[in-house]
């Protein structure tokens, strides 16, 4: 039974990822850029270090690290990151990863709740690598995580199919303003692969309802979504969180572009809303529309440049094509942006 299941997964993923395999075999990420990223953020144990957040590691970072290792065509690095992930984070009894690992305390896992975007990124990268490199054990692990997400994190509320940010703490029974979602947790490029790993119509509904929500989330004068959104009634910024388009939401346009979602109106609205002083992105106070924190790192600025590439064919400026790692999060976004343009829009380079 297991062998049949693995063969079915291999066949399904292979069809979907033919282009990605070719890109990975030729390394969509420049080897020098990947070497610089590893030197800055990947430790000897295989954990991706978030140097902007007290040097913790988390399931999101491990998922991103796996995906970047795949896009760099680096099987040994991928296995190193996967070893830490499976031995240090995949400790829950439901098949999902604990989200936080802190080197400063013992035990290192200080919060056993999951982060559903991290789980999805891990499963997605495992599926791509397992297909490209003929590693059935990666495909089996990916299928288990995808099924766990479907069983525990994909839920129905208010006539919508939603992705809970974590299993605990976000439902209507747990919060007065629940359910609460984070629209940046929808990794749109990964969802079709989840549907191959754990077949269900719910995945397509998750994509459709996520996009519908994004189109409806037009808060304040800049018409932007909040990082954390209450869906108790109509979408609004969730209680207890900053009412802002913040560091979470900045990646939404990149996710839309990488997934090939052809909604130019949505992309340009997000781009315009998060930009000030010409082409500088910022976190935005939703009530006033005023910028809160300029996002000057190339890893943030590349999000606008990727949107300009896919909507108008504009070339990426030299300032974002050069990769010099700084903080974990923008550096990760920059490599994801560069890999996407290298694979799908080389005319923008």
PDB file of C-alpha atoms in Angstrom, residues 26 194 234 331:
ATOM      1  CA  UNK A  26      20.428  24.248 -13.334  1.00  0.00           C
ATOM      2  CA  UNK A 194      -0.923  19.882  -1.402  1.00  0.00           C
ATOM      3  CA  UNK A 234     -16.936  41.182   7.827  1.00  0.00           C
ATOM      4  CA  UNK A 331      17.216  37.974   2.571  1.00  0.00           C
TER       5      UNK A 331
END
